Tab-separated table of C-alpha atoms and ligand atoms in Angstrom:
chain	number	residue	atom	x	y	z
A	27	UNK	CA	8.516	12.642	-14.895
A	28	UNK	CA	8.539	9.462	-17.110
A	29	UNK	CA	6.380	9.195	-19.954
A	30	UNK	CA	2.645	9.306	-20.064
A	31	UNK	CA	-0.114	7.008	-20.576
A	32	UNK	CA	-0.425	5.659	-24.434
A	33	UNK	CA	-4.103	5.155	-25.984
A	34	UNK	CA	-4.065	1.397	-24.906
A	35	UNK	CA	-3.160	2.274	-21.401
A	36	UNK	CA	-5.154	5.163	-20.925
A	37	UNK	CA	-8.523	2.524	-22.682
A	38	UNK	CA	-7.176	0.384	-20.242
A	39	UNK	CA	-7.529	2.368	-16.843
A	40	UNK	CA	-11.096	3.352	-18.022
A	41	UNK	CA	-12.144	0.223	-18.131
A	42	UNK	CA	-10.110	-1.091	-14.887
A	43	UNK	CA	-11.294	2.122	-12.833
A	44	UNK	CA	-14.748	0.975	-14.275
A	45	UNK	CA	-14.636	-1.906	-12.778
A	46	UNK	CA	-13.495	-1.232	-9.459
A	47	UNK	CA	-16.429	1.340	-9.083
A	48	UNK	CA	-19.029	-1.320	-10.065
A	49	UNK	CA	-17.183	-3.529	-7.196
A	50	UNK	CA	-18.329	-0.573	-4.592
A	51	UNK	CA	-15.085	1.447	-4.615
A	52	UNK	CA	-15.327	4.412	-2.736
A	53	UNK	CA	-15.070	7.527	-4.947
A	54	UNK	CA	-12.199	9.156	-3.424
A	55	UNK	CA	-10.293	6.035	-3.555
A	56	UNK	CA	-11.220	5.831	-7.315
A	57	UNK	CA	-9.818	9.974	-8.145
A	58	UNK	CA	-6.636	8.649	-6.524
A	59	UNK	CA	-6.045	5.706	-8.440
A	60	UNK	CA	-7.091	7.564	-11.546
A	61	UNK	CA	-4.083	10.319	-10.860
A	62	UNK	CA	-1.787	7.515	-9.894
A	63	UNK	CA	-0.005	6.164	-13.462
A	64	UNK	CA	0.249	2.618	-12.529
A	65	UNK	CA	2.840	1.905	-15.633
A	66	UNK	CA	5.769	3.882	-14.064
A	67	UNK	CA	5.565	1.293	-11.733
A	68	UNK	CA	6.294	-1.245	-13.213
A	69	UNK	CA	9.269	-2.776	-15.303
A	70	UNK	CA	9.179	-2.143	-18.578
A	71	UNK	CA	7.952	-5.574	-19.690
A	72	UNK	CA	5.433	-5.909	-17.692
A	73	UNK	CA	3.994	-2.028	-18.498
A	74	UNK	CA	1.345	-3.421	-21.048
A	75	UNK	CA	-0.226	-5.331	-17.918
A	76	UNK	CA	-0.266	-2.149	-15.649
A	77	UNK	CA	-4.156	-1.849	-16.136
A	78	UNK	CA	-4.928	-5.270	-16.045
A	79	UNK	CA	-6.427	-6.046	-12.482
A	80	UNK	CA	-3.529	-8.858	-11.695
A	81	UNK	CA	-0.751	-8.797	-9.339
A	82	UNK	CA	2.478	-8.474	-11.108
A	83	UNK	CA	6.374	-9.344	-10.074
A	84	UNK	CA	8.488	-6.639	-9.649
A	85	UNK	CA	11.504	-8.851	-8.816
A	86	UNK	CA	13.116	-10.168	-5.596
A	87	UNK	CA	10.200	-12.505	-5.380
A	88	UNK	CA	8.086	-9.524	-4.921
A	89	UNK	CA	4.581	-8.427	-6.585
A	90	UNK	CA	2.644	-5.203	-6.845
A	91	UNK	CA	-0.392	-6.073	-5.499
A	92	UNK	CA	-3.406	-6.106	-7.920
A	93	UNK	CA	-6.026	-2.732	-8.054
A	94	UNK	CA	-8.692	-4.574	-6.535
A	95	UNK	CA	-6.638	-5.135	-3.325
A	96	UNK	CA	-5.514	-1.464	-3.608
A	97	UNK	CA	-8.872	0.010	-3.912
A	98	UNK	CA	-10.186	-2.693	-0.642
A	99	UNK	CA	-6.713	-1.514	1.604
A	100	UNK	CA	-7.467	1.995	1.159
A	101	UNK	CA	-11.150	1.817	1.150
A	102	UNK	CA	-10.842	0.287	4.435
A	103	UNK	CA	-8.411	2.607	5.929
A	104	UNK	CA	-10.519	5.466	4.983
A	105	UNK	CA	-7.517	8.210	4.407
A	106	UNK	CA	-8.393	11.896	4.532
A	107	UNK	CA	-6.493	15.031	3.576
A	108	UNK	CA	-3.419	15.484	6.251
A	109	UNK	CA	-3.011	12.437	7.561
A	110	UNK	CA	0.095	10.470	8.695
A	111	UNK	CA	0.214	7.134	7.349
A	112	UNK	CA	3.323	4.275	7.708
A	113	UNK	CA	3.219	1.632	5.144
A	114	UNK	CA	4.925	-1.690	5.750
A	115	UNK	CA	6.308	-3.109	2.186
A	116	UNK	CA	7.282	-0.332	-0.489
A	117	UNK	CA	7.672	-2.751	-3.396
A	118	UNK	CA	7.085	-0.845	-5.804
A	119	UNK	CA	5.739	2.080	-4.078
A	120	UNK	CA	2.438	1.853	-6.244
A	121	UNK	CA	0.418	1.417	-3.174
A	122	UNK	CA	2.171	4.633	-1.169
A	123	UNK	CA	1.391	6.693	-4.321
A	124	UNK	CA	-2.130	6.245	-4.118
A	125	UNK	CA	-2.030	6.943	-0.473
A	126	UNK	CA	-0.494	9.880	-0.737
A	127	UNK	CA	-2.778	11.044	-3.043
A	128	UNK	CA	-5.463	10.648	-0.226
A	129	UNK	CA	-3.452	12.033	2.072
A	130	UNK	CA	-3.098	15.324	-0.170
A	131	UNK	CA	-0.324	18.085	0.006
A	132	UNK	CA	-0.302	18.094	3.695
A	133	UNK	CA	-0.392	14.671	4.786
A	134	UNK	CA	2.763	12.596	5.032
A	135	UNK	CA	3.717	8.390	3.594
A	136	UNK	CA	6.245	6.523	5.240
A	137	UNK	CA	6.947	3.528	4.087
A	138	UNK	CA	9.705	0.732	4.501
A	139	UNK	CA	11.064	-2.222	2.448
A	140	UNK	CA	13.726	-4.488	3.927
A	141	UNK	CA	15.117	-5.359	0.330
A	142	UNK	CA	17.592	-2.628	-0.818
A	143	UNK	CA	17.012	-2.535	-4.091
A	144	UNK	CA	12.972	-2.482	-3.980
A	145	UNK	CA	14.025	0.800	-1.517
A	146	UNK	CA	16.005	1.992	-4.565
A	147	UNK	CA	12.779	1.017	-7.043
A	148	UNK	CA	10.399	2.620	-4.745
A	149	UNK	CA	12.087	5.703	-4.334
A	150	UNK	CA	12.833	6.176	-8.273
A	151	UNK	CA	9.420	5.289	-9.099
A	152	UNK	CA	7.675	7.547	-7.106
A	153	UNK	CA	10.040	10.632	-8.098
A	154	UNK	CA	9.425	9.956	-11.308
A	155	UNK	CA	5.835	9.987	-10.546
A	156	UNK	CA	6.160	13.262	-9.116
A	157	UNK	CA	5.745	12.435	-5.023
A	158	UNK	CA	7.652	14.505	-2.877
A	159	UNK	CA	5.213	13.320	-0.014
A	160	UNK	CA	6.340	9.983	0.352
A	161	UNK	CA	9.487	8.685	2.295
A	162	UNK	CA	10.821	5.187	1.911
A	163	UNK	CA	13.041	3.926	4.806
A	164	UNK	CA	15.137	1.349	4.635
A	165	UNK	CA	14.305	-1.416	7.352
A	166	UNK	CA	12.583	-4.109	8.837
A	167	UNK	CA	8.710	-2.523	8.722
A	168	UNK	CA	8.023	-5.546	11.301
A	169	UNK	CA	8.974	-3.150	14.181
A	170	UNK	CA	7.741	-0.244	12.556
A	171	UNK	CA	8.783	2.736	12.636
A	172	UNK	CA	8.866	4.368	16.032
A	173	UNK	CA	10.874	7.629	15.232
A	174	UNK	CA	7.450	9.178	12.778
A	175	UNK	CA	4.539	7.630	15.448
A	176	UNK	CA	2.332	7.479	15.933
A	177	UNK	CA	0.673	7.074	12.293
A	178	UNK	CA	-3.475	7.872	12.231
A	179	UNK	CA	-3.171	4.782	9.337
A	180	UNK	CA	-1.171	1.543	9.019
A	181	UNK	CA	-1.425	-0.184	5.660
A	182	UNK	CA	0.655	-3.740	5.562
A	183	UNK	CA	1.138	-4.917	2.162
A	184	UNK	CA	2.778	-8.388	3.128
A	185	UNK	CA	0.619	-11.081	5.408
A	186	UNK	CA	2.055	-11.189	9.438
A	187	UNK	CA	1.765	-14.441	11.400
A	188	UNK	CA	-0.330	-12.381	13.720
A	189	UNK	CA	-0.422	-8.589	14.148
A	190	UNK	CA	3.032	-7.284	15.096
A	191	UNK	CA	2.987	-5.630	19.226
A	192	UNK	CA	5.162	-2.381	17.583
A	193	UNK	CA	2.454	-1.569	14.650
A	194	UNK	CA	-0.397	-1.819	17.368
A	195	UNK	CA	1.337	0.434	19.887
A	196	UNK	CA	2.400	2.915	16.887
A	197	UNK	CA	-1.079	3.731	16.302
A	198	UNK	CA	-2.305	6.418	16.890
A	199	UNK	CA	-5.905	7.078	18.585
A	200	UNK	CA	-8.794	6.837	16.518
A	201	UNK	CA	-6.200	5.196	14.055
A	202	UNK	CA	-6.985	2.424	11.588
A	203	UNK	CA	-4.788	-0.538	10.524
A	204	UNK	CA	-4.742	-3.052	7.807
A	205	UNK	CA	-2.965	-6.153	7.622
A	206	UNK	CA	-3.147	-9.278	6.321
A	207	UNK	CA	-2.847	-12.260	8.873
A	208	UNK	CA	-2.352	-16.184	9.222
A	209	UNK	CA	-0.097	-18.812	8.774
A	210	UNK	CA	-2.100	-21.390	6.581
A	211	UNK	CA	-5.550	-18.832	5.759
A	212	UNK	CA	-4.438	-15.447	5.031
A	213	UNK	CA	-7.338	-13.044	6.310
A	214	UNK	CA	-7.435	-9.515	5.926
A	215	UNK	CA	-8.026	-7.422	9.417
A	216	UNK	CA	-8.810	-4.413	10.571
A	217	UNK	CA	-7.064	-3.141	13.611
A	218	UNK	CA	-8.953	-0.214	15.066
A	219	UNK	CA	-7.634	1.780	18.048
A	220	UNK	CA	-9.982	3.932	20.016
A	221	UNK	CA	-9.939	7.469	21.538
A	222	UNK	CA	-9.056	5.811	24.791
A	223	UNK	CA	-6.689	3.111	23.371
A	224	UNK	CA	-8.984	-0.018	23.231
A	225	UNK	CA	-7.924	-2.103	19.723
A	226	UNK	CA	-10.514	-3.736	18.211
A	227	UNK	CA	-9.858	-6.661	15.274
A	228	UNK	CA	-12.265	-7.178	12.488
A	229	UNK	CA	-11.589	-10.045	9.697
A	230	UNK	CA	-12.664	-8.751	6.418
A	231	UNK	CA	-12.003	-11.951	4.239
A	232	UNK	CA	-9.292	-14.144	3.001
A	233	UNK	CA	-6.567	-12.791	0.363
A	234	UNK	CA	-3.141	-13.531	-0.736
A	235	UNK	CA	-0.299	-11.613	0.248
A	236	UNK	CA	3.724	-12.318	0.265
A	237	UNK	CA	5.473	-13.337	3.439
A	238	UNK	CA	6.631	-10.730	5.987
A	239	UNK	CA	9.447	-11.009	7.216
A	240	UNK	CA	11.941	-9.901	10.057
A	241	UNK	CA	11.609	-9.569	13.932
A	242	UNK	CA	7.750	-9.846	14.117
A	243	UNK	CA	6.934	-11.431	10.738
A	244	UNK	CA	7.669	-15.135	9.815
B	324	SAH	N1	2.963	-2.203	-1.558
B	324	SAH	C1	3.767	-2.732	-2.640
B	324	SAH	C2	3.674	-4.227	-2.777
B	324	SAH	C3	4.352	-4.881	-1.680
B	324	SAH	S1	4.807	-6.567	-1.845
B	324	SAH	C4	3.451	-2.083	-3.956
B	324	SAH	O1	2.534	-1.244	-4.028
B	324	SAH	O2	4.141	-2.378	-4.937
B	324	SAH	C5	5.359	-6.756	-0.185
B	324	SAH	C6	6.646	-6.067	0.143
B	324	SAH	O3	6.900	-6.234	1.533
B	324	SAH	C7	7.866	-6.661	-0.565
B	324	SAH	O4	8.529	-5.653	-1.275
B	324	SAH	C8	8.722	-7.205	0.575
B	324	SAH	O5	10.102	-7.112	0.344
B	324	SAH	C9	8.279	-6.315	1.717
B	324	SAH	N2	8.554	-6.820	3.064
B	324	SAH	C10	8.450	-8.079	3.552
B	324	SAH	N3	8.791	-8.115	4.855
B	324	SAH	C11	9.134	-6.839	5.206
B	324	SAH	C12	9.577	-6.215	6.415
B	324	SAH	N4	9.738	-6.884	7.552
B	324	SAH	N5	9.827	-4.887	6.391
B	324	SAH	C13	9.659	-4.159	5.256
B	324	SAH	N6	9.245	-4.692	4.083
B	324	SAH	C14	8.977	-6.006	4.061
């Protein structure tokens, strides 16, 4: 385990958790990224930000995505104990943590990263954070990841020029997705499959993500 929370830090995930519940934050979603240390996330010069609600780099042209967008993915993928979930875009693995949390002891994270050595981060970040529940693969996420399907939740953390054919047939019934879409507009969408297969698409808003890229991404 790495070190814990100093006074600032801990002051400072008061007030961000704070915030994110007077934004509407579901209250599960707000336990999980109250376990979740957000610091051992990050690199060491940026740890004094952790609890700041700001998207930070974490090299390779890569950011952790800020709380806010954290607490909206997972609010709208609405995780419960045991599920399966695939995650496209490990980063950091900040985002996998806190679904894994949701997904408690028996439910399983996969997530994949096409950069090697944000596999490497993810991976020693989340031991470190204690998460034996979480597997990063490395990959191109674009495809998915057929060998685990199919996943009851898909959380993309990088914006698709339009909702990649493998993720949509990888889900399971009843499952959820969220992804971030567009070329010029990024909007957030969720992908909803039914019990008999039918996908529905809702936009939820615009946001900001990073490029994704391989096969089915730009
Ligand atoms: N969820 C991360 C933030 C992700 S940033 C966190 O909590 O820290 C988006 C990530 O998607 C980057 O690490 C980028 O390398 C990755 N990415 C982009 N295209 C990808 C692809 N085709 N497959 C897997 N990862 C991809």
């Amino acid at each position: 385990m790495g070190r814990r929370k100093n006074l600032m830090e801990s002051k400072g995930q008061e007030v961000l958790i704070r915030a994110l519940k007077a934004n509407g934050t579901d209250q599960r979603v707000l336990n999980a990224m109250k376990k979740v240390p957000r610091h051992l996330f990050l690199p060491e010069d940026m740890q004094s930000f952790a609890y700041a609600d700001t998207p930070l780099p974490i090299g390779y042209d890569q950011t952790i995505s800020a709380p806010h967008m954290v607490a909206i993915m997972c609010d709208l993928l609405k995780i419960t104990e045991g599920m399966t979930i695939l995650e496209i875009g490990s980063g950091s693995g900040y985002n996998a943590a806190v679904m894994a949390e949701l997904a408690g002891e028996n439910g399983k994270v996969y997530t994949v990263e096409r950069i090697p050595e944000l596999v490497d981060l993810a991976r020693n970040n989340l031991e470190r954070a204690g998460y034996s529940n979480v597997t990063v693969v490395h990959d191109d996420g674009s495809c998915g990841l057929p060998e685990h399907a199919p996943y009851d939740r898909i959380a993309v953390t990088s914006v698709a020029p339009e909702v990649p054919p493998p993720l949509r047939e990888q889900l399971s019934k009843n499952g959820i997705m969220v992804i971030p879409v567009g070329t010029q507009y990024q909007t957030l969408v969720v992908v909803k499959k039914d019990s008999k297969g039918n996908i529905t698409h809702k936009a939820m808003g615009e946001v900001i993500f990073v490029p994704l890229i391989g096969k089915y991404g730009f």
